[in-house]
Amino acid sequence: MNFRNLISPLIIIRFFQIFLSCTAFSLVASVDAYHNQYGAWSMFTWILAFIMTILIVVLELTGFYSAIPISWEDFTSAFSMLASLMLFTTSIMYPSVFLHGGCSGHNCACRGAATAMSILCFFAYAIEVGLTRAKPGEISGFLSTVPGLLKVFETYVACIIFSLLPGIYPYPGLQWSVAVYSICFIITALIILLTIGRLLAMLPVNIEKVLIGFNILAVAMYLTVVVIWPLYFFKTAQRGSTWDNGVGITVLTCINFLVYVVDLAYSFRMVFFTVQA
């Protein structure tokens, strides 16, 4: 047991994460305020953060993480980024559903307190992302660099887009859009998994150049979807939940397009400027 790590800033932040996530789901469970898809997602987020962070802390304090055949730094960086995104979504979604229209009494107080704990937990994970992010010139895992963190962001946004898709695509333009979402998601997720599994560097190709090539392709494909999706979708969509989902998909498509552009810029800079310097 490495007790010196108990006073490190990273471990202290993780203890806060454990406390805040546990408090959030305990408060919601105590008043039984999670029985719909939004509440279930919120509970899943808090419980996942709680369990995974406990596991990470235990493995790091005991040193057993070194026996796991994965890139531990990449894994913890990817999880902290994913947890930040999930908690950010939950901290907006849960109060908008369960505190909508106002409420009072003990039940409402628990919901409000859980929301506050969720927001604080998001900041705790965001701080961890900042603490573990690779600095310029520092030798570190790929997923702790800005392009690596952006890939986690891209994957998460794509998952939200999939959850909003209507399932019926009468126009080729809509079919192309879904294909773009799927292709970019699969390749980006595969890059993350291969990095965590220490397999990316084993491929017989110049990985840096391949990643830049994929980013260029992703930017070009998403650019077409930014135009095509709203053009075809809103032709037949009617006002209501389907319309709202279409608006959400349009906004998220624009966000992911911009993220891929930033990812491309950072990757290009890292390969052609940082390495040469």
JSON list of C-alpha atoms in Angstrom, two decimals, residues 36-209:
[
{"chain": "A", "resi": 36, "resn": "ASN", "atom": "CA", "xyz": [-37.98, 7.72, -16.06]},
{"chain": "A", "resi": 37, "resn": "GLN", "atom": "CA", "xyz": [-35.29, 7.59, -18.74]},
{"chain": "A", "resi": 38, "resn": "TYR", "atom": "CA", "xyz": [-33.71, 10.85, -17.58]},
{"chain": "A", "resi": 39, "resn": "GLY", "atom": "CA", "xyz": [-33.62, 9.81, -13.96]},
{"chain": "A", "resi": 40, "resn": "ALA", "atom": "CA", "xyz": [-32.23, 6.40, -14.88]},
{"chain": "A", "resi": 41, "resn": "TRP", "atom": "CA", "xyz": [-29.46, 8.05, -16.91]},
{"chain": "A", "resi": 42, "resn": "SER", "atom": "CA", "xyz": [-28.62, 10.35, -14.02]},
{"chain": "A", "resi": 43, "resn": "MET", "atom": "CA", "xyz": [-28.44, 7.47, -11.54]},
{"chain": "A", "resi": 44, "resn": "PHE", "atom": "CA", "xyz": [-26.32, 5.47, -13.97]},
{"chain": "A", "resi": 45, "resn": "THR", "atom": "CA", "xyz": [-23.90, 8.40, -14.35]},
{"chain": "A", "resi": 46, "resn": "TRP", "atom": "CA", "xyz": [-23.47, 8.97, -10.61]},
{"chain": "A", "resi": 47, "resn": "ILE", "atom": "CA", "xyz": [-23.13, 5.26, -9.79]},
{"chain": "A", "resi": 48, "resn": "LEU", "atom": "CA", "xyz": [-20.68, 4.66, -12.64]},
{"chain": "A", "resi": 49, "resn": "ALA", "atom": "CA", "xyz": [-18.53, 7.58, -11.51]},
{"chain": "A", "resi": 50, "resn": "PHE", "atom": "CA", "xyz": [-18.64, 6.33, -7.91]},
{"chain": "A", "resi": 51, "resn": "ILE", "atom": "CA", "xyz": [-17.72, 2.70, -8.68]},
{"chain": "A", "resi": 52, "resn": "MET", "atom": "CA", "xyz": [-15.05, 3.42, -11.29]},
{"chain": "A", "resi": 53, "resn": "THR", "atom": "CA", "xyz": [-13.33, 6.07, -9.18]},
{"chain": "A", "resi": 54, "resn": "ILE", "atom": "CA", "xyz": [-13.22, 3.77, -6.15]},
{"chain": "A", "resi": 55, "resn": "LEU", "atom": "CA", "xyz": [-11.72, 1.07, -8.37]},
{"chain": "A", "resi": 56, "resn": "ILE", "atom": "CA", "xyz": [-9.10, 3.47, -9.76]},
{"chain": "A", "resi": 57, "resn": "VAL", "atom": "CA", "xyz": [-8.13, 4.70, -6.27]},
{"chain": "A", "resi": 58, "resn": "VAL", "atom": "CA", "xyz": [-7.83, 1.16, -4.87]},
{"chain": "A", "resi": 59, "resn": "LEU", "atom": "CA", "xyz": [-5.75, -0.06, -7.81]},
{"chain": "A", "resi": 60, "resn": "GLU", "atom": "CA", "xyz": [-3.42, 2.94, -7.62]},
{"chain": "A", "resi": 61, "resn": "LEU", "atom": "CA", "xyz": [-2.94, 2.77, -3.84]},
{"chain": "A", "resi": 62, "resn": "THR", "atom": "CA", "xyz": [-2.21, -0.96, -3.94]},
{"chain": "A", "resi": 63, "resn": "GLY", "atom": "CA", "xyz": [-0.10, -0.75, -7.10]},
{"chain": "A", "resi": 64, "resn": "PHE", "atom": "CA", "xyz": [-2.12, -3.52, -8.77]},
{"chain": "A", "resi": 65, "resn": "TYR", "atom": "CA", "xyz": [-2.83, -1.28, -11.77]},
{"chain": "A", "resi": 66, "resn": "SER", "atom": "CA", "xyz": [0.67, -2.07, -13.08]},
{"chain": "A", "resi": 67, "resn": "ALA", "atom": "CA", "xyz": [-0.36, -5.70, -13.56]},
{"chain": "A", "resi": 68, "resn": "ILE", "atom": "CA", "xyz": [-3.25, -4.79, -15.85]},
{"chain": "A", "resi": 69, "resn": "PRO", "atom": "CA", "xyz": [-2.21, -5.04, -19.54]},
{"chain": "A", "resi": 70, "resn": "ILE", "atom": "CA", "xyz": [-3.50, -1.62, -20.54]},
{"chain": "A", "resi": 71, "resn": "SER", "atom": "CA", "xyz": [-2.14, 1.90, -20.70]},
{"chain": "A", "resi": 72, "resn": "TRP", "atom": "CA", "xyz": [-3.27, 3.04, -17.26]},
{"chain": "A", "resi": 73, "resn": "GLU", "atom": "CA", "xyz": [-2.60, 6.72, -17.92]},
{"chain": "A", "resi": 74, "resn": "ASP", "atom": "CA", "xyz": [-4.65, 6.65, -21.10]},
{"chain": "A", "resi": 75, "resn": "PHE", "atom": "CA", "xyz": [-7.46, 4.77, -19.35]},
{"chain": "A", "resi": 76, "resn": "THR", "atom": "CA", "xyz": [-7.72, 7.18, -16.40]},
{"chain": "A", "resi": 77, "resn": "SER", "atom": "CA", "xyz": [-7.47, 10.22, -18.69]},
{"chain": "A", "resi": 78, "resn": "ALA", "atom": "CA", "xyz": [-10.22, 8.90, -20.96]},
{"chain": "A", "resi": 79, "resn": "PHE", "atom": "CA", "xyz": [-12.46, 8.03, -18.01]},
{"chain": "A", "resi": 80, "resn": "SER", "atom": "CA", "xyz": [-12.05, 11.41, -16.30]},
{"chain": "A", "resi": 81, "resn": "MET", "atom": "CA", "xyz": [-12.96, 13.15, -19.57]},
{"chain": "A", "resi": 82, "resn": "LEU", "atom": "CA", "xyz": [-15.94, 10.84, -20.13]},
{"chain": "A", "resi": 83, "resn": "ALA", "atom": "CA", "xyz": [-17.13, 11.30, -16.54]},
{"chain": "A", "resi": 84, "resn": "SER", "atom": "CA", "xyz": [-16.87, 15.09, -16.91]},
{"chain": "A", "resi": 85, "resn": "LEU", "atom": "CA", "xyz": [-19.04, 15.02, -20.04]},
{"chain": "A", "resi": 86, "resn": "MET", "atom": "CA", "xyz": [-21.61, 12.65, -18.53]},
{"chain": "A", "resi": 87, "resn": "LEU", "atom": "CA", "xyz": [-21.86, 14.69, -15.33]},
{"chain": "A", "resi": 88, "resn": "PHE", "atom": "CA", "xyz": [-22.15, 17.93, -17.29]},
{"chain": "A", "resi": 89, "resn": "THR", "atom": "CA", "xyz": [-25.08, 16.46, -19.23]},
{"chain": "A", "resi": 90, "resn": "THR", "atom": "CA", "xyz": [-26.68, 15.07, -16.08]},
{"chain": "A", "resi": 91, "resn": "SER", "atom": "CA", "xyz": [-26.27, 18.32, -14.14]},
{"chain": "A", "resi": 92, "resn": "ILE", "atom": "CA", "xyz": [-28.35, 20.08, -16.80]},
{"chain": "A", "resi": 93, "resn": "MET", "atom": "CA", "xyz": [-30.81, 17.29, -17.61]},
{"chain": "A", "resi": 94, "resn": "TYR", "atom": "CA", "xyz": [-31.80, 16.15, -14.11]},
{"chain": "A", "resi": 95, "resn": "PRO", "atom": "CA", "xyz": [-32.93, 19.54, -12.72]},
{"chain": "A", "resi": 96, "resn": "SER", "atom": "CA", "xyz": [-34.61, 20.48, -16.01]},
{"chain": "A", "resi": 97, "resn": "VAL", "atom": "CA", "xyz": [-36.80, 17.37, -15.65]},
{"chain": "A", "resi": 98, "resn": "PHE", "atom": "CA", "xyz": [-37.17, 16.82, -11.91]},
{"chain": "A", "resi": 99, "resn": "LEU", "atom": "CA", "xyz": [-37.13, 20.45, -10.74]},
{"chain": "A", "resi": 100, "resn": "HIS", "atom": "CA", "xyz": [-39.13, 21.80, -13.67]},
{"chain": "A", "resi": 101, "resn": "GLY", "atom": "CA", "xyz": [-42.05, 23.98, -12.64]},
{"chain": "A", "resi": 102, "resn": "GLY", "atom": "CA", "xyz": [-40.90, 24.34, -9.05]},
{"chain": "A", "resi": 103, "resn": "CYS", "atom": "CA", "xyz": [-41.48, 22.14, -6.03]},
{"chain": "A", "resi": 104, "resn": "SER", "atom": "CA", "xyz": [-41.28, 22.24, -2.24]},
{"chain": "A", "resi": 105, "resn": "GLY", "atom": "CA", "xyz": [-40.68, 20.09, 0.81]},
{"chain": "A", "resi": 106, "resn": "HIS", "atom": "CA", "xyz": [-38.13, 17.41, 1.67]},
{"chain": "A", "resi": 107, "resn": "ASN", "atom": "CA", "xyz": [-38.46, 15.65, -1.68]},
{"chain": "A", "resi": 108, "resn": "CYS", "atom": "CA", "xyz": [-37.62, 18.82, -3.59]},
{"chain": "A", "resi": 109, "resn": "ALA", "atom": "CA", "xyz": [-34.74, 19.67, -1.24]},
{"chain": "A", "resi": 110, "resn": "CYS", "atom": "CA", "xyz": [-33.14, 16.28, -1.92]},
{"chain": "A", "resi": 111, "resn": "ARG", "atom": "CA", "xyz": [-33.48, 16.75, -5.67]},
{"chain": "A", "resi": 112, "resn": "GLY", "atom": "CA", "xyz": [-31.92, 20.20, -5.46]},
{"chain": "A", "resi": 113, "resn": "ALA", "atom": "CA", "xyz": [-29.09, 18.97, -3.23]},
{"chain": "A", "resi": 114, "resn": "ALA", "atom": "CA", "xyz": [-28.41, 16.08, -5.61]},
{"chain": "A", "resi": 115, "resn": "THR", "atom": "CA", "xyz": [-28.18, 18.57, -8.48]},
{"chain": "A", "resi": 116, "resn": "ALA", "atom": "CA", "xyz": [-25.70, 20.67, -6.51]},
{"chain": "A", "resi": 117, "resn": "MET", "atom": "CA", "xyz": [-23.60, 17.58, -5.72]},
{"chain": "A", "resi": 118, "resn": "SER", "atom": "CA", "xyz": [-23.67, 16.63, -9.41]},
{"chain": "A", "resi": 119, "resn": "ILE", "atom": "CA", "xyz": [-22.44, 20.06, -10.46]},
{"chain": "A", "resi": 120, "resn": "LEU", "atom": "CA", "xyz": [-19.62, 19.97, -7.89]},
{"chain": "A", "resi": 121, "resn": "CYS", "atom": "CA", "xyz": [-18.74, 16.44, -9.02]},
{"chain": "A", "resi": 122, "resn": "PHE", "atom": "CA", "xyz": [-18.49, 17.68, -12.61]},
{"chain": "A", "resi": 123, "resn": "PHE", "atom": "CA", "xyz": [-16.02, 20.35, -11.51]},
{"chain": "A", "resi": 124, "resn": "ALA", "atom": "CA", "xyz": [-14.03, 17.73, -9.59]},
{"chain": "A", "resi": 125, "resn": "TYR", "atom": "CA", "xyz": [-13.63, 15.59, -12.71]},
{"chain": "A", "resi": 126, "resn": "ALA", "atom": "CA", "xyz": [-12.88, 18.66, -14.83]},
{"chain": "A", "resi": 127, "resn": "ILE", "atom": "CA", "xyz": [-10.08, 19.52, -12.38]},
{"chain": "A", "resi": 128, "resn": "GLU", "atom": "CA", "xyz": [-8.71, 15.99, -12.78]},
{"chain": "A", "resi": 129, "resn": "VAL", "atom": "CA", "xyz": [-8.71, 16.43, -16.55]},
{"chain": "A", "resi": 130, "resn": "GLY", "atom": "CA", "xyz": [-6.68, 19.59, -16.08]},
{"chain": "A", "resi": 131, "resn": "LEU", "atom": "CA", "xyz": [-4.27, 17.94, -13.62]},
{"chain": "A", "resi": 132, "resn": "THR", "atom": "CA", "xyz": [-3.58, 14.94, -15.83]},
{"chain": "A", "resi": 133, "resn": "ARG", "atom": "CA", "xyz": [-3.51, 16.71, -19.20]},
{"chain": "A", "resi": 134, "resn": "ALA", "atom": "CA", "xyz": [-0.12, 16.40, -20.88]},
{"chain": "A", "resi": 135, "resn": "LYS", "atom": "CA", "xyz": [1.83, 19.65, -21.00]},
{"chain": "A", "resi": 136, "resn": "PRO", "atom": "CA", "xyz": [3.73, 20.76, -24.14]},
{"chain": "A", "resi": 137, "resn": "GLY", "atom": "CA", "xyz": [6.93, 18.75, -24.52]},
{"chain": "A", "resi": 138, "resn": "GLU", "atom": "CA", "xyz": [5.90, 16.25, -21.84]},
{"chain": "A", "resi": 139, "resn": "ILE", "atom": "CA", "xyz": [6.05, 12.53, -22.56]},
{"chain": "A", "resi": 140, "resn": "SER", "atom": "CA", "xyz": [2.60, 11.22, -21.72]},
{"chain": "A", "resi": 141, "resn": "GLY", "atom": "CA", "xyz": [-0.24, 9.00, -22.89]},
{"chain": "A", "resi": 142, "resn": "PHE", "atom": "CA", "xyz": [-1.99, 10.03, -26.08]},
{"chain": "A", "resi": 143, "resn": "LEU", "atom": "CA", "xyz": [-5.41, 10.28, -24.43]},
{"chain": "A", "resi": 144, "resn": "SER", "atom": "CA", "xyz": [-4.08, 12.83, -21.93]},
{"chain": "A", "resi": 145, "resn": "THR", "atom": "CA", "xyz": [-3.14, 15.18, -24.76]},
{"chain": "A", "resi": 146, "resn": "VAL", "atom": "CA", "xyz": [-5.62, 17.66, -26.23]},
{"chain": "A", "resi": 147, "resn": "PRO", "atom": "CA", "xyz": [-6.27, 15.56, -29.40]},
{"chain": "A", "resi": 148, "resn": "GLY", "atom": "CA", "xyz": [-6.81, 12.47, -27.21]},
{"chain": "A", "resi": 149, "resn": "LEU", "atom": "CA", "xyz": [-9.28, 14.25, -24.94]},
{"chain": "A", "resi": 150, "resn": "LEU", "atom": "CA", "xyz": [-11.06, 15.67, -27.98]},
{"chain": "A", "resi": 151, "resn": "LYS", "atom": "CA", "xyz": [-11.52, 12.15, -29.33]},
{"chain": "A", "resi": 152, "resn": "VAL", "atom": "CA", "xyz": [-13.36, 11.19, -26.14]},
{"chain": "A", "resi": 153, "resn": "PHE", "atom": "CA", "xyz": [-15.51, 14.30, -26.59]},
{"chain": "A", "resi": 154, "resn": "GLU", "atom": "CA", "xyz": [-16.25, 13.42, -30.24]},
{"chain": "A", "resi": 155, "resn": "THR", "atom": "CA", "xyz": [-17.29, 9.89, -29.29]},
{"chain": "A", "resi": 156, "resn": "TYR", "atom": "CA", "xyz": [-19.58, 11.11, -26.52]},
{"chain": "A", "resi": 157, "resn": "VAL", "atom": "CA", "xyz": [-21.31, 13.68, -28.74]},
{"chain": "A", "resi": 158, "resn": "ALA", "atom": "CA", "xyz": [-21.84, 10.98, -31.38]},
{"chain": "A", "resi": 159, "resn": "CYS", "atom": "CA", "xyz": [-23.50, 8.77, -28.75]},
{"chain": "A", "resi": 160, "resn": "ILE", "atom": "CA", "xyz": [-25.94, 11.57, -27.89]},
{"chain": "A", "resi": 161, "resn": "ILE", "atom": "CA", "xyz": [-26.68, 12.05, -31.60]},
{"chain": "A", "resi": 162, "resn": "PHE", "atom": "CA", "xyz": [-27.47, 8.33, -31.93]},
{"chain": "A", "resi": 163, "resn": "SER", "atom": "CA", "xyz": [-29.88, 8.57, -28.99]},
{"chain": "A", "resi": 164, "resn": "LEU", "atom": "CA", "xyz": [-31.78, 11.36, -30.79]},
{"chain": "A", "resi": 165, "resn": "LEU", "atom": "CA", "xyz": [-31.96, 9.82, -34.28]},
{"chain": "A", "resi": 166, "resn": "PRO", "atom": "CA", "xyz": [-35.56, 9.10, -35.38]},
{"chain": "A", "resi": 167, "resn": "GLY", "atom": "CA", "xyz": [-34.84, 5.69, -36.94]},
{"chain": "A", "resi": 168, "resn": "ILE", "atom": "CA", "xyz": [-36.57, 6.48, -40.26]},
{"chain": "A", "resi": 169, "resn": "TYR", "atom": "CA", "xyz": [-34.53, 8.00, -43.10]},
{"chain": "A", "resi": 170, "resn": "PRO", "atom": "CA", "xyz": [-36.57, 8.41, -46.30]},
{"chain": "A", "resi": 171, "resn": "TYR", "atom": "CA", "xyz": [-33.97, 10.54, -48.12]},
{"chain": "A", "resi": 172, "resn": "PRO", "atom": "CA", "xyz": [-30.47, 9.54, -49.28]},
{"chain": "A", "resi": 173, "resn": "GLY", "atom": "CA", "xyz": [-29.17, 12.69, -47.60]},
{"chain": "A", "resi": 174, "resn": "LEU", "atom": "CA", "xyz": [-30.37, 11.48, -44.20]},
{"chain": "A", "resi": 175, "resn": "GLN", "atom": "CA", "xyz": [-28.92, 8.04, -44.85]},
{"chain": "A", "resi": 176, "resn": "TRP", "atom": "CA", "xyz": [-25.57, 9.63, -45.71]},
{"chain": "A", "resi": 177, "resn": "SER", "atom": "CA", "xyz": [-25.71, 11.65, -42.49]},
{"chain": "A", "resi": 178, "resn": "VAL", "atom": "CA", "xyz": [-26.28, 8.54, -40.36]},
{"chain": "A", "resi": 179, "resn": "ALA", "atom": "CA", "xyz": [-23.45, 6.80, -42.22]},
{"chain": "A", "resi": 180, "resn": "VAL", "atom": "CA", "xyz": [-21.10, 9.68, -41.42]},
{"chain": "A", "resi": 181, "resn": "TYR", "atom": "CA", "xyz": [-22.06, 9.62, -37.73]},
{"chain": "A", "resi": 182, "resn": "SER", "atom": "CA", "xyz": [-21.50, 5.87, -37.62]},
{"chain": "A", "resi": 183, "resn": "ILE", "atom": "CA", "xyz": [-18.20, 5.79, -39.52]},
{"chain": "A", "resi": 184, "resn": "CYS", "atom": "CA", "xyz": [-16.62, 8.60, -37.53]},
{"chain": "A", "resi": 185, "resn": "PHE", "atom": "CA", "xyz": [-17.87, 7.16, -34.24]},
{"chain": "A", "resi": 186, "resn": "ILE", "atom": "CA", "xyz": [-16.56, 3.66, -34.95]},
{"chain": "A", "resi": 187, "resn": "ILE", "atom": "CA", "xyz": [-13.12, 4.82, -36.07]},
{"chain": "A", "resi": 188, "resn": "THR", "atom": "CA", "xyz": [-12.73, 7.31, -33.19]},
{"chain": "A", "resi": 189, "resn": "ALA", "atom": "CA", "xyz": [-13.87, 4.75, -30.61]},
{"chain": "A", "resi": 190, "resn": "LEU", "atom": "CA", "xyz": [-11.49, 2.21, -32.14]},
{"chain": "A", "resi": 191, "resn": "ILE", "atom": "CA", "xyz": [-8.60, 4.67, -31.82]},
{"chain": "A", "resi": 192, "resn": "ILE", "atom": "CA", "xyz": [-9.44, 5.14, -28.12]},
{"chain": "A", "resi": 193, "resn": "LEU", "atom": "CA", "xyz": [-9.67, 1.40, -27.46]},
{"chain": "A", "resi": 194, "resn": "LEU", "atom": "CA", "xyz": [-6.45, 0.61, -29.34]},
{"chain": "A", "resi": 195, "resn": "THR", "atom": "CA", "xyz": [-4.65, 3.36, -27.42]},
{"chain": "A", "resi": 196, "resn": "ILE", "atom": "CA", "xyz": [-5.83, 2.08, -24.04]},
{"chain": "A", "resi": 197, "resn": "GLY", "atom": "CA", "xyz": [-4.90, -1.48, -25.07]},
{"chain": "A", "resi": 198, "resn": "ARG", "atom": "CA", "xyz": [-1.41, -0.35, -26.14]},
{"chain": "A", "resi": 199, "resn": "LEU", "atom": "CA", "xyz": [-2.07, -1.66, -29.64]},
{"chain": "A", "resi": 200, "resn": "LEU", "atom": "CA", "xyz": [-2.09, 1.56, -31.65]},
{"chain": "A", "resi": 201, "resn": "ALA", "atom": "CA", "xyz": [1.69, 1.85, -31.75]},
{"chain": "A", "resi": 202, "resn": "MET", "atom": "CA", "xyz": [1.98, -1.77, -32.92]},
{"chain": "A", "resi": 203, "resn": "LEU", "atom": "CA", "xyz": [0.22, -1.11, -36.22]},
{"chain": "A", "resi": 204, "resn": "PRO", "atom": "CA", "xyz": [2.61, -1.15, -39.22]},
{"chain": "A", "resi": 205, "resn": "VAL", "atom": "CA", "xyz": [1.77, 2.40, -40.27]},
{"chain": "A", "resi": 206, "resn": "ASN", "atom": "CA", "xyz": [2.74, 5.94, -39.39]},
{"chain": "A", "resi": 207, "resn": "ILE", "atom": "CA", "xyz": [0.06, 6.49, -36.75]},
{"chain": "A", "resi": 208, "resn": "GLU", "atom": "CA", "xyz": [0.46, 10.27, -36.55]},
{"chain": "A", "resi": 209, "resn": "LYS", "atom": "CA", "xyz": [-0.04, 10.70, -40.28]}
]
